[in-house]
PDB file of C-alpha atoms in Angstrom:
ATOM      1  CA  UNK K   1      85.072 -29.992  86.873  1.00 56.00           C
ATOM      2  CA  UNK K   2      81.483 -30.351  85.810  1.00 58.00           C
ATOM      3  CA  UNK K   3      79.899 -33.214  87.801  1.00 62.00           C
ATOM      4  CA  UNK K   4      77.018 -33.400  85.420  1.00 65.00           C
ATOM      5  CA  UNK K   5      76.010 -36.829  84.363  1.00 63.00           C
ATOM      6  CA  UNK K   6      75.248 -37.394  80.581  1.00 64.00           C
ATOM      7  CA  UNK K   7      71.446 -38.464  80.038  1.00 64.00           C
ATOM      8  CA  UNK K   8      70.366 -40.957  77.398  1.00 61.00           C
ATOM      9  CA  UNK K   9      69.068 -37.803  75.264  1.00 60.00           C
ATOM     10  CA  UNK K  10      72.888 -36.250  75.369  1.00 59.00           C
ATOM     11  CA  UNK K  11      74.281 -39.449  74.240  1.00 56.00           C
ATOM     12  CA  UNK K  12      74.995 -40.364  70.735  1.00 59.00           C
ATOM     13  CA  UNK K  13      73.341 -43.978  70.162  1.00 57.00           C
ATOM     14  CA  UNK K  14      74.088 -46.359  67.425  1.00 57.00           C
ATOM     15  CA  UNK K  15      70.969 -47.747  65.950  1.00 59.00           C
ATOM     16  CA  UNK K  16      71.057 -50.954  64.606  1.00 56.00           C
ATOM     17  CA  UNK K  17      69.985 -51.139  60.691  1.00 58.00           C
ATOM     18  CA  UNK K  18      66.798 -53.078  60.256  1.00 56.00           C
ATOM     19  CA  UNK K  19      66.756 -56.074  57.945  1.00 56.00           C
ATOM     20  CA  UNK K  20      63.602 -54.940  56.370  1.00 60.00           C
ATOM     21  CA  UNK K  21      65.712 -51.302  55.767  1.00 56.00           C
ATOM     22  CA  UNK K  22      66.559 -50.692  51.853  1.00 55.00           C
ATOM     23  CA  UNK K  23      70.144 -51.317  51.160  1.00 56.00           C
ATOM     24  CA  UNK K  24      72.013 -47.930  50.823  1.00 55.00           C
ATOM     25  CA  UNK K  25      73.396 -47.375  47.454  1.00 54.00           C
ATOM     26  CA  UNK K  26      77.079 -46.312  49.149  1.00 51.00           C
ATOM     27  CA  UNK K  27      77.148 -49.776  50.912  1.00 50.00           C
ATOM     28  CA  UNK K  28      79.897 -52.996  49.517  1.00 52.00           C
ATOM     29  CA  UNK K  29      78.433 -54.483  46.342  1.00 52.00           C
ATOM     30  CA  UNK K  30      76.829 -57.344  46.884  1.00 54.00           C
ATOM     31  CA  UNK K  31      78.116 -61.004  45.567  1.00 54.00           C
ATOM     32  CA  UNK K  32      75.621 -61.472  43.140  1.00 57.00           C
ATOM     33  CA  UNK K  33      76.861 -58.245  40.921  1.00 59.00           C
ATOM     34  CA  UNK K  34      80.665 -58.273  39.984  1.00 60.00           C
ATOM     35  CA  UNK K  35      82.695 -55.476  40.650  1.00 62.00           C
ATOM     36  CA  UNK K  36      83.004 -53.831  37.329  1.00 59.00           C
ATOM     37  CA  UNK K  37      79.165 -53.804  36.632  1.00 59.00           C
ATOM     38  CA  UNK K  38      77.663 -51.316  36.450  1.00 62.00           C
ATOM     39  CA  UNK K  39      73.962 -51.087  38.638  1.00 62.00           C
ATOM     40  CA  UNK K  40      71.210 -51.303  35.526  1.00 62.00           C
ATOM     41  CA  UNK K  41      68.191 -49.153  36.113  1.00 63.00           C
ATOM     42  CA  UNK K  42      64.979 -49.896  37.634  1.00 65.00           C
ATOM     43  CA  UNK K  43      62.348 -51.141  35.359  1.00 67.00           C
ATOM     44  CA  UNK K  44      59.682 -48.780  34.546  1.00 69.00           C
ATOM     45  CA  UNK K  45      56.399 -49.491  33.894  1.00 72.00           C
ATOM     46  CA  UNK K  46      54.703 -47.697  30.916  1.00 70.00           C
ATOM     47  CA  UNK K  47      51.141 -48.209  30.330  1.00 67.00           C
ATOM     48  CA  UNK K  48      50.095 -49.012  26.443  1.00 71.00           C
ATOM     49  CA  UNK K  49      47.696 -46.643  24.758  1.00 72.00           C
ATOM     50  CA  UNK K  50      44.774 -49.404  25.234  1.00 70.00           C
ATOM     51  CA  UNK K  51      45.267 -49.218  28.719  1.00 69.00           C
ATOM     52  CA  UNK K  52      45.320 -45.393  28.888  1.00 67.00           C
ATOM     53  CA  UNK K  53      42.094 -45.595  26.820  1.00 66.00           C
ATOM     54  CA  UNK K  54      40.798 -48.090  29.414  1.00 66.00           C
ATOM     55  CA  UNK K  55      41.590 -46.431  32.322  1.00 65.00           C
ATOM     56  CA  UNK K  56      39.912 -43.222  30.929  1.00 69.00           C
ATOM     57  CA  UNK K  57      36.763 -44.513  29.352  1.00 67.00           C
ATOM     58  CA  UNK K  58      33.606 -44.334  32.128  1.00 62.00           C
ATOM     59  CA  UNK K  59      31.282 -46.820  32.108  1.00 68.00           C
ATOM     60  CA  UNK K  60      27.669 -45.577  32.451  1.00 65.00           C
ATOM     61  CA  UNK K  61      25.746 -46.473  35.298  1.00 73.00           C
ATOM     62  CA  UNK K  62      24.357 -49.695  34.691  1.00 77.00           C
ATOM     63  CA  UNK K  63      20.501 -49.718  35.617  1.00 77.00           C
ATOM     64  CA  UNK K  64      18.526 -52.186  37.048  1.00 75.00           C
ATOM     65  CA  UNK K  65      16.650 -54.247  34.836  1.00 76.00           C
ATOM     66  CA  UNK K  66      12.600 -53.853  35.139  1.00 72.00           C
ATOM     67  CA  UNK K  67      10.722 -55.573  37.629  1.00 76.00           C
ATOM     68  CA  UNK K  68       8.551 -58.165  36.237  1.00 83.00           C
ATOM     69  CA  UNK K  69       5.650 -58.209  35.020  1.00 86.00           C
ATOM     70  CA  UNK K  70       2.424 -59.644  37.248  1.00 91.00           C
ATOM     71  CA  UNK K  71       0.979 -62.428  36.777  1.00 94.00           C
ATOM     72  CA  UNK K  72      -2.545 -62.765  35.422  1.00 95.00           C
ATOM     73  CA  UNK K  73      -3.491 -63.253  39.279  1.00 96.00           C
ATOM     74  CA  UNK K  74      -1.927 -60.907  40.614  1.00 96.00           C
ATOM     75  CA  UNK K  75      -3.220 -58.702  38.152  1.00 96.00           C
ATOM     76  CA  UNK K  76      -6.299 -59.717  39.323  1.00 97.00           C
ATOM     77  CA  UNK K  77      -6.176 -59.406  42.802  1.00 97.00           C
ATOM     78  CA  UNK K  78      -4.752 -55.690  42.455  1.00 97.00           C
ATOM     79  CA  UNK K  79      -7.677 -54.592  41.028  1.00 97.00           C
ATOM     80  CA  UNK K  80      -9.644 -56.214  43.275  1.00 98.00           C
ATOM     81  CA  UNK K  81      -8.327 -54.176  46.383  1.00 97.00           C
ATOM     82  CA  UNK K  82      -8.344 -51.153  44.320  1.00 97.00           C
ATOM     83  CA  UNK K  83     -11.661 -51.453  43.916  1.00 97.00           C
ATOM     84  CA  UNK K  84     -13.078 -53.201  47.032  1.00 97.00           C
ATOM     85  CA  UNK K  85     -11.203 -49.502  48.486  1.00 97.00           C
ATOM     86  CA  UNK K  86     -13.666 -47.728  45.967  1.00 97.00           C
ATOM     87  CA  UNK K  87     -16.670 -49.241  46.824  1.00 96.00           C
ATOM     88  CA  UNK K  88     -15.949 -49.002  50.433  1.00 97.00           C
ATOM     89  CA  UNK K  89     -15.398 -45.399  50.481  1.00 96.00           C
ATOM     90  CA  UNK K  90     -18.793 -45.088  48.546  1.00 96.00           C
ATOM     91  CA  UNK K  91     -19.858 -47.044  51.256  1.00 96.00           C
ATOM     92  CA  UNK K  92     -20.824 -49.545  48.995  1.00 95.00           C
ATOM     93  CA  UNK K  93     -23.533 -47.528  46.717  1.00 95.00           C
ATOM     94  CA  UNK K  94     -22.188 -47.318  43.290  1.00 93.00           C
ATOM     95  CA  UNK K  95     -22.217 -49.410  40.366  1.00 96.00           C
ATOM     96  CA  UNK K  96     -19.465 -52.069  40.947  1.00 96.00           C
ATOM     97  CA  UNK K  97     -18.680 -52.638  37.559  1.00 97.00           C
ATOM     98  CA  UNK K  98     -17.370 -49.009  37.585  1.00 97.00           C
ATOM     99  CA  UNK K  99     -15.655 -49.077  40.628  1.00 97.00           C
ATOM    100  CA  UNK K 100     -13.778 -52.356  38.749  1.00 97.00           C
ATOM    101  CA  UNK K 101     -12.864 -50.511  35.528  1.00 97.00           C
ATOM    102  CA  UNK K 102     -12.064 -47.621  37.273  1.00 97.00           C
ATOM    103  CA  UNK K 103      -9.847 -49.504  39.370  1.00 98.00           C
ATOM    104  CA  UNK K 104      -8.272 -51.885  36.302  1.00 97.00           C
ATOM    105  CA  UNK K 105      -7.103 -48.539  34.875  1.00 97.00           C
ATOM    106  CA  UNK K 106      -5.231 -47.167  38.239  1.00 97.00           C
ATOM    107  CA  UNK K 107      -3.590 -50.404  38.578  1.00 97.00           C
ATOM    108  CA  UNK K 108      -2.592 -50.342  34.604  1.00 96.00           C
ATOM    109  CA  UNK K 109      -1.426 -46.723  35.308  1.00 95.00           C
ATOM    110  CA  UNK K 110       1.039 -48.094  38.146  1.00 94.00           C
ATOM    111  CA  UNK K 111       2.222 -51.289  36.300  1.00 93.00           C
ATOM    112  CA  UNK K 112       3.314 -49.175  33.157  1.00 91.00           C
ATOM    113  CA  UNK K 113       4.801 -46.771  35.355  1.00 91.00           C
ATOM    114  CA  UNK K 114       6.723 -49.370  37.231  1.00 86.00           C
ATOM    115  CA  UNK K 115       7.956 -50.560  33.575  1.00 83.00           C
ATOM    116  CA  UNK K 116       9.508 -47.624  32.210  1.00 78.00           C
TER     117      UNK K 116
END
Protein backbone atom coordinates (compact mmCIF):
# COMPACT_ATOMS: atom_id res chain seq x y z
CA UNK A 1 0.00 0.00 0.00
CA UNK A 2 1.33 3.40 -0.91
CA UNK A 3 1.14 5.65 2.18
CA UNK A 4 1.60 8.72 0.09
CA UNK A 5 -0.66 11.57 0.88
CA UNK A 6 -2.29 13.46 -2.12
CA UNK A 7 -1.10 17.26 -2.23
CA UNK A 8 -3.38 20.10 -3.28
CA UNK A 9 -1.41 20.10 -6.78
CA UNK A 10 -2.47 16.14 -7.30
CA UNK A 11 -5.98 16.93 -6.56
CA UNK A 12 -8.57 17.72 -9.07
CA UNK A 13 -10.38 21.07 -7.80
CA UNK A 14 -13.66 22.38 -8.90
CA UNK A 15 -13.49 26.03 -9.61
CA UNK A 16 -16.36 27.94 -9.12
CA UNK A 17 -17.61 29.92 -12.44
CA UNK A 18 -17.32 33.64 -11.99
CA UNK A 19 -20.39 35.80 -12.45
CA UNK A 20 -18.51 38.21 -14.54
CA UNK A 21 -17.47 34.77 -16.80
CA UNK A 22 -19.27 34.77 -20.43
CA UNK A 23 -22.05 32.33 -20.53
CA UNK A 24 -20.93 29.15 -22.45
CA UNK A 25 -22.83 28.60 -25.56
CA UNK A 26 -23.45 24.60 -24.46
CA UNK A 27 -25.10 25.86 -21.18
CA UNK A 28 -29.51 25.62 -20.59
CA UNK A 29 -31.11 28.40 -22.63
CA UNK A 30 -31.93 31.04 -20.79
CA UNK A 31 -35.78 32.20 -19.99
CA UNK A 32 -35.75 35.11 -21.96
CA UNK A 33 -35.22 33.01 -25.45
CA UNK A 34 -37.83 30.14 -26.04
CA UNK A 35 -36.76 26.88 -26.80
CA UNK A 36 -37.27 26.63 -30.47
CA UNK A 37 -35.37 29.94 -31.28
CA UNK A 38 -32.88 29.95 -32.78
CA UNK A 39 -29.63 32.30 -31.20
CA UNK A 40 -29.59 35.46 -33.90
CA UNK A 41 -26.12 36.68 -34.65
CA UNK A 42 -24.13 39.31 -33.13
CA UNK A 43 -24.49 42.68 -34.58
CA UNK A 44 -21.70 43.87 -36.61
CA UNK A 45 -20.61 47.09 -36.97
CA UNK A 46 -19.72 48.32 -40.53
CA UNK A 47 -18.30 51.65 -40.95
CA UNK A 48 -19.98 53.92 -43.93
CA UNK A 49 -17.73 55.11 -46.71
CA UNK A 50 -17.75 58.79 -45.04
CA UNK A 51 -16.36 57.40 -42.12
CA UNK A 52 -13.67 55.35 -43.92
CA UNK A 53 -12.89 58.63 -45.75
CA UNK A 54 -12.72 60.30 -42.32
CA UNK A 55 -10.74 58.06 -40.63
CA UNK A 56 -8.18 58.15 -43.55
CA UNK A 57 -7.97 61.79 -44.40
CA UNK A 58 -4.81 63.57 -42.27
CA UNK A 59 -5.21 66.76 -41.13
CA UNK A 60 -2.14 68.99 -41.65
CA UNK A 61 -0.40 70.30 -38.85
CA UNK A 62 -2.10 73.24 -37.80
CA UNK A 63 0.50 76.18 -37.18
CA UNK A 64 0.56 78.69 -34.79
CA UNK A 65 -0.77 81.85 -35.74
CA UNK A 66 1.95 84.89 -35.88
CA UNK A 67 2.93 86.67 -32.96
CA UNK A 68 1.77 90.14 -32.94
CA UNK A 69 2.85 92.85 -34.11
CA UNK A 70 4.69 95.66 -31.63
CA UNK A 71 3.39 98.39 -30.68
CA UNK A 72 4.57 101.80 -31.85
CA UNK A 73 6.48 101.83 -28.34
CA UNK A 74 7.80 99.01 -28.31
CA UNK A 75 8.97 99.57 -31.61
CA UNK A 76 10.55 102.31 -30.25
CA UNK A 77 12.23 101.16 -27.41
CA UNK A 78 13.83 98.17 -29.53
CA UNK A 79 15.63 100.37 -31.47
CA UNK A 80 16.63 102.24 -28.81
CA UNK A 81 18.66 99.32 -27.11
CA UNK A 82 19.84 98.31 -30.43
CA UNK A 83 21.35 101.29 -30.79
CA UNK A 84 22.34 102.54 -27.29
CA UNK A 85 24.47 98.74 -27.84
CA UNK A 86 25.98 100.49 -31.03
CA UNK A 87 27.03 103.51 -29.67
CA UNK A 88 28.39 101.87 -26.66
CA UNK A 89 30.58 99.56 -28.43
CA UNK A 90 31.88 102.68 -30.42
CA UNK A 91 32.34 103.86 -27.15
CA UNK A 92 30.16 106.51 -27.86
CA UNK A 93 32.09 108.28 -30.98
CA UNK A 94 29.94 107.95 -33.97
CA UNK A 95 27.22 109.80 -35.41
CA UNK A 96 24.07 108.76 -33.42
CA UNK A 97 21.72 109.28 -35.99
CA UNK A 98 23.49 106.34 -37.76
CA UNK A 99 23.81 104.19 -35.03
CA UNK A 100 19.64 104.81 -34.87
CA UNK A 101 18.97 103.94 -38.53
CA UNK A 102 21.28 101.36 -38.47
CA UNK A 103 19.64 99.97 -35.60
CA UNK A 104 15.74 100.69 -36.94
CA UNK A 105 16.75 98.38 -39.81
CA UNK A 106 18.12 95.28 -37.53
CA UNK A 107 15.10 95.51 -35.50
CA UNK A 108 12.81 95.68 -38.90
CA UNK A 109 14.95 92.69 -40.08
CA UNK A 110 13.86 90.64 -36.82
CA UNK A 111 10.16 91.78 -36.71
CA UNK A 112 9.60 90.61 -40.44
CA UNK A 113 11.38 87.60 -39.70
CA UNK A 114 9.33 86.87 -36.67
CA UNK A 115 6.18 87.41 -39.14
CA UNK A 116 6.71 84.99 -41.73
Amino acid sequence: MSSKRKTPARTKTMKAASPLAAPVASETPSAAQPKGAAAAPAAVEVPSPAAKLAAERVEAPKMAPPPPRPSREERHRLIAKVAYGYAERAGFRNNPVDDWLKAEREVDARLERLAS
